[in-house]
PDB file of C-alpha atoms in Angstrom:
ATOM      1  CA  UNK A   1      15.637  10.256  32.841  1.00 46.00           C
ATOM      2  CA  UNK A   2      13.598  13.410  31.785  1.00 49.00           C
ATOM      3  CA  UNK A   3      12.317  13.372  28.666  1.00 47.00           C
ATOM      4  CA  UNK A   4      13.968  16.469  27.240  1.00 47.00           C
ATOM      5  CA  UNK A   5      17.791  15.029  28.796  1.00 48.00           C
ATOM      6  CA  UNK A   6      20.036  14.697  25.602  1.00 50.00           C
ATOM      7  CA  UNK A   7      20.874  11.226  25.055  1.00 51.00           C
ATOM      8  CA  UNK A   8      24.700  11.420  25.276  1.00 51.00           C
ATOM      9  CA  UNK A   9      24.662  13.865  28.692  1.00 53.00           C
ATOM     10  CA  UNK A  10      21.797  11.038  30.512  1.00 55.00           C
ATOM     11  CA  UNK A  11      24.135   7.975  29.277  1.00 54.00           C
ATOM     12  CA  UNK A  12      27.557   9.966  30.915  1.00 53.00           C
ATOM     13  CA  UNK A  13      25.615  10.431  34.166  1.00 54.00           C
ATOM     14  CA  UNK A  14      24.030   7.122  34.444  1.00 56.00           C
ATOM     15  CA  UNK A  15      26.855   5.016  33.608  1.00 54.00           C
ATOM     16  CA  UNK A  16      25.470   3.616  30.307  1.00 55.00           C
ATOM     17  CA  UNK A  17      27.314   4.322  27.008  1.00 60.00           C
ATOM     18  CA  UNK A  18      27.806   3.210  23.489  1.00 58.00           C
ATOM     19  CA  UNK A  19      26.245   0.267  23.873  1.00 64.00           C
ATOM     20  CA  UNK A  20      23.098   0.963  25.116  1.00 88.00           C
ATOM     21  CA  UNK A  21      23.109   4.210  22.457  1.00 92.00           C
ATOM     22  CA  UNK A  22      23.981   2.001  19.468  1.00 93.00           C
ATOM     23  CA  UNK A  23      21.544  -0.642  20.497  1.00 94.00           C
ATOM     24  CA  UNK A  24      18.476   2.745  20.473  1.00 95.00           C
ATOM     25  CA  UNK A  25      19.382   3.345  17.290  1.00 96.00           C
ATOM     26  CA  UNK A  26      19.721   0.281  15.987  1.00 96.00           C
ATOM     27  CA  UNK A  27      16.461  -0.663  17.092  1.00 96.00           C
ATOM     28  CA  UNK A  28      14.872   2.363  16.593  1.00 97.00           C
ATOM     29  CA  UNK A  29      16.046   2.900  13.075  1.00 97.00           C
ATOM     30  CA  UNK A  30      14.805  -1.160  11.760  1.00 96.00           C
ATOM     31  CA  UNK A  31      10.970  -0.201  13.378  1.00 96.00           C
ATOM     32  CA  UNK A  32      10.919   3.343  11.670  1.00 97.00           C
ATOM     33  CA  UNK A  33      12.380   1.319   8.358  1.00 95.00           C
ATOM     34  CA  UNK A  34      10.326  -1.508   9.148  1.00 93.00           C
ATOM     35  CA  UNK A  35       6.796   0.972   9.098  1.00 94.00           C
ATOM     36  CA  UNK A  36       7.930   2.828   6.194  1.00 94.00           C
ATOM     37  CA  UNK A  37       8.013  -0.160   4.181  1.00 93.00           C
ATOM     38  CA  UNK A  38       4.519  -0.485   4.785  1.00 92.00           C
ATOM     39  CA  UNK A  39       3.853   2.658   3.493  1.00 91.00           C
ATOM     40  CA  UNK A  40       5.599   2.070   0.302  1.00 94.00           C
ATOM     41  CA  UNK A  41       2.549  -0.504  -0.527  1.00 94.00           C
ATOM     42  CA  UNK A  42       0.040   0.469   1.679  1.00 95.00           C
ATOM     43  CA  UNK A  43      -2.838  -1.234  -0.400  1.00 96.00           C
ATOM     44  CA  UNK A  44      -0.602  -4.567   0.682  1.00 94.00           C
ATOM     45  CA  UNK A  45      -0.615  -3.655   4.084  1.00 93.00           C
ATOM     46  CA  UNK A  46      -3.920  -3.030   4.261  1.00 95.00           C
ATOM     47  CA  UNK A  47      -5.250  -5.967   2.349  1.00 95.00           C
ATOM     48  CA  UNK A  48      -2.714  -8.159   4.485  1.00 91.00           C
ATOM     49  CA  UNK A  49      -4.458  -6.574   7.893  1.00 92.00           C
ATOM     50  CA  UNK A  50      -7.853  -7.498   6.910  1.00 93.00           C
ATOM     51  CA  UNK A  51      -7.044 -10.753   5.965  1.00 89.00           C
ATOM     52  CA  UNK A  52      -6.247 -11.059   9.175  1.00 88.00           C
ATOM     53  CA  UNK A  53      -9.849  -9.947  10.515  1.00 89.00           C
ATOM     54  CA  UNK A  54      -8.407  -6.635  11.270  1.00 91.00           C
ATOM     55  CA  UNK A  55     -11.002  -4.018  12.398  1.00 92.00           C
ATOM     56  CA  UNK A  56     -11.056  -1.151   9.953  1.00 95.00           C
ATOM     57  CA  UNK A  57      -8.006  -2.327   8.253  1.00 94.00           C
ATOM     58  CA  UNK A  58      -8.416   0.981   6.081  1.00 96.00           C
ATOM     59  CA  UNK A  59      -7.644   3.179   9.152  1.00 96.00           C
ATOM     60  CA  UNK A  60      -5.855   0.708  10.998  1.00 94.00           C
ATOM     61  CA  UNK A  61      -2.835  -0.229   8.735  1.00 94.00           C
ATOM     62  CA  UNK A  62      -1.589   3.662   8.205  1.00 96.00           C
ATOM     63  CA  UNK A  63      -1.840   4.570  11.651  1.00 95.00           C
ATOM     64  CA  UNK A  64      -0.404   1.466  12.962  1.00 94.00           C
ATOM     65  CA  UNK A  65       2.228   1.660  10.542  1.00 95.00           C
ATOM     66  CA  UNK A  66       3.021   5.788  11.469  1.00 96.00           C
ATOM     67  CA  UNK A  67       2.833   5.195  15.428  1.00 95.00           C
ATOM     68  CA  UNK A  68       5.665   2.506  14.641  1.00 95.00           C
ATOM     69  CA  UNK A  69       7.624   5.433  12.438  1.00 97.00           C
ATOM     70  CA  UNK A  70       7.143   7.770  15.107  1.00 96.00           C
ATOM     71  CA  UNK A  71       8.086   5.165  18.307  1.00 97.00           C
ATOM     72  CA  UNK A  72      11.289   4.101  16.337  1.00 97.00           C
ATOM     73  CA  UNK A  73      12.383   7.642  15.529  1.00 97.00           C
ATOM     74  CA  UNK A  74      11.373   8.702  19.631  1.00 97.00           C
ATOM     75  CA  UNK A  75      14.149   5.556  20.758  1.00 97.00           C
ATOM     76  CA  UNK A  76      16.408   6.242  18.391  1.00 96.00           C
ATOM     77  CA  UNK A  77      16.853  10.041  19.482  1.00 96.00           C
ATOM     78  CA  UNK A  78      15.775   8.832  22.737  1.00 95.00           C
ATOM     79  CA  UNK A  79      12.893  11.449  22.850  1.00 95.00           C
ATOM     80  CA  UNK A  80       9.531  10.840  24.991  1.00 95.00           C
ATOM     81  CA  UNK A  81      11.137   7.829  25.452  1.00 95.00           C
ATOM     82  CA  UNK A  82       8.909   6.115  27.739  1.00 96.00           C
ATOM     83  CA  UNK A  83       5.995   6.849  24.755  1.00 97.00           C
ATOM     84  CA  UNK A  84       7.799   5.578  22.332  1.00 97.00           C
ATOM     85  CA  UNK A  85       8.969   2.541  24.161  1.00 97.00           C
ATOM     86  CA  UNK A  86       5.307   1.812  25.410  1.00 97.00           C
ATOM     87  CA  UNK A  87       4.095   2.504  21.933  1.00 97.00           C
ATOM     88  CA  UNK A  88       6.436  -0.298  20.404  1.00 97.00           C
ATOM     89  CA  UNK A  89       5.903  -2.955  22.858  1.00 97.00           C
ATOM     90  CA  UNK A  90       1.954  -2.409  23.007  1.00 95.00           C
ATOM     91  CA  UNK A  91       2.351  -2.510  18.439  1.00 94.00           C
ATOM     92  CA  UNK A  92       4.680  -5.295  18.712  1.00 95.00           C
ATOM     93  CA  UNK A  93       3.045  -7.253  21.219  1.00 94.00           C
ATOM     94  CA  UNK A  94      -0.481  -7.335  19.235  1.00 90.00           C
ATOM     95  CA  UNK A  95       0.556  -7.768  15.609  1.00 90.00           C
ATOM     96  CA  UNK A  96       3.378 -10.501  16.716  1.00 90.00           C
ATOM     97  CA  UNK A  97       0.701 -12.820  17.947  1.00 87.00           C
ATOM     98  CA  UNK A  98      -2.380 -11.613  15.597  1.00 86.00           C
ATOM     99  CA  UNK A  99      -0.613 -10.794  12.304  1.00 87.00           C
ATOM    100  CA  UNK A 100       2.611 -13.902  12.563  1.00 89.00           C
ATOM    101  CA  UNK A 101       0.554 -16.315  13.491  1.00 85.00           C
ATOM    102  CA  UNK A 102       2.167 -19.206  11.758  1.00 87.00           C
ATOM    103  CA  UNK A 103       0.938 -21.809  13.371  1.00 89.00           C
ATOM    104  CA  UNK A 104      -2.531 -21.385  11.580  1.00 85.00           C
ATOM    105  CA  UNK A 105      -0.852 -20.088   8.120  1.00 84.00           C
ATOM    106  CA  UNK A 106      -1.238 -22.327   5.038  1.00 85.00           C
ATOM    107  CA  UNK A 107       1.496 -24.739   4.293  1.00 89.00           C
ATOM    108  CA  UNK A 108       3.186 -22.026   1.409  1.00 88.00           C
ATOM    109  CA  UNK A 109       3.028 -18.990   3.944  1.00 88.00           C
ATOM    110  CA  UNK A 110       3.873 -20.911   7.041  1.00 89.00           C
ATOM    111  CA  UNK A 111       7.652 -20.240   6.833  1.00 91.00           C
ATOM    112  CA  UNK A 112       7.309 -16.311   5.758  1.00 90.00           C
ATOM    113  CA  UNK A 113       5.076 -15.885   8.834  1.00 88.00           C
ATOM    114  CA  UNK A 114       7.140 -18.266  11.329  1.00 91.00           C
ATOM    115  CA  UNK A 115      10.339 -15.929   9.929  1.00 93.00           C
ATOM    116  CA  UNK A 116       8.119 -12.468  10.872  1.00 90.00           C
ATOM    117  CA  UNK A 117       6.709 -13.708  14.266  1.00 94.00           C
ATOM    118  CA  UNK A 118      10.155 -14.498  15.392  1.00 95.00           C
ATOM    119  CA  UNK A 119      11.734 -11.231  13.852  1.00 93.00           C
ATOM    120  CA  UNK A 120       9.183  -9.319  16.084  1.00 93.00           C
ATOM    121  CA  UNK A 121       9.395 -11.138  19.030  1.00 95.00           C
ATOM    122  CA  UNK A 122      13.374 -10.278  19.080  1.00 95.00           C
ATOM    123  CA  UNK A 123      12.208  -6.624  18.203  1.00 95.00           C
ATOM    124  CA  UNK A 124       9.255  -6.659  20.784  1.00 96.00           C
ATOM    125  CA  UNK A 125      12.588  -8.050  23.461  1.00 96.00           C
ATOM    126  CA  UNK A 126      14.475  -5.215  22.829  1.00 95.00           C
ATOM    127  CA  UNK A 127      11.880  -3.215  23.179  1.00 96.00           C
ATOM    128  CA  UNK A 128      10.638  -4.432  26.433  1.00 96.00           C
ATOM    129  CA  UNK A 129      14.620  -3.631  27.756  1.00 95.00           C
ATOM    130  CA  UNK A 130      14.722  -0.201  26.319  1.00 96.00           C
ATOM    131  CA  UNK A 131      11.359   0.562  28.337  1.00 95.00           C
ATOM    132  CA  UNK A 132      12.305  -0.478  31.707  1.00 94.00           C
ATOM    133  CA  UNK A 133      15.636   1.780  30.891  1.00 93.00           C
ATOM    134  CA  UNK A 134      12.756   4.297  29.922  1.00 94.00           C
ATOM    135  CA  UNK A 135      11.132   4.247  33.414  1.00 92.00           C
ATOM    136  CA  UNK A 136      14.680   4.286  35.555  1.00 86.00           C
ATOM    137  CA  UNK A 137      15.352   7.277  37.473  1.00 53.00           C
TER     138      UNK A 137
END
């Protein structure tokens, strides 16, 4: 599908309908709602990245947190759709393993981060489908 196809005329002539449409938004709408709670306490976010060991946590955290904005908003309207797919899964993929990782969290934050890696890794799954739909002709 072209990037500039409507959503609703590429679904008709492909075969796909509500379903895969709902799921876009859906998905799309919890990452740009996901990100935008990061910018509600951006200081957080920030001091959360570099406790991680973030690089430049400063400049890091914002414009991780508006690529995700921007990549949920481009699946749910289904625009540039192969950027904002691949932008997703490339966020998701990193910060699942590097951010979640519960398995080396203190006892107290173990269960927070164990609930957030698993959260993203269903997020970073239905990314990964909406991408290969992304790249079909």
């Amino acid at each position: 599908m072209s990037d500039d196809e409507t959503p609703d005329a590429s679904d008709e002539a492909t075969g796909r309908g509500a379903p895969s449409r709902l799921g876009r938004v859906l998905l799309g709408a919890g990452l740009a709602a996901q990100a935008s709670e990061d910018f509600r306490d951006m200081d957080g976010t920030i001091e959360y990245a570099e406790s991680a060991g973030v690089p430049m946590p400063d400049v890091a955290a914002p414009f991780a947190s508006g690529m995700m904005i921007v990549a949920g908003v481009g699946i749910a309207l289904w625009r540039l759709p192969r950027v904002a797919t691949g932008a997703a899964v490339a966020f998701l993929t990193v910060v699942t393993a590097t951010m979640h990782d519960f398995w080396n969290a203190d006892e107290d934050d173990k269960g927070g981060e164990r609930l957030a890696f698993f959260g993203n890794l269903a997020m970073l799954g239905g990314a990964l489908v909406f991408l290969r739909e992304a790249y079909k002709d």
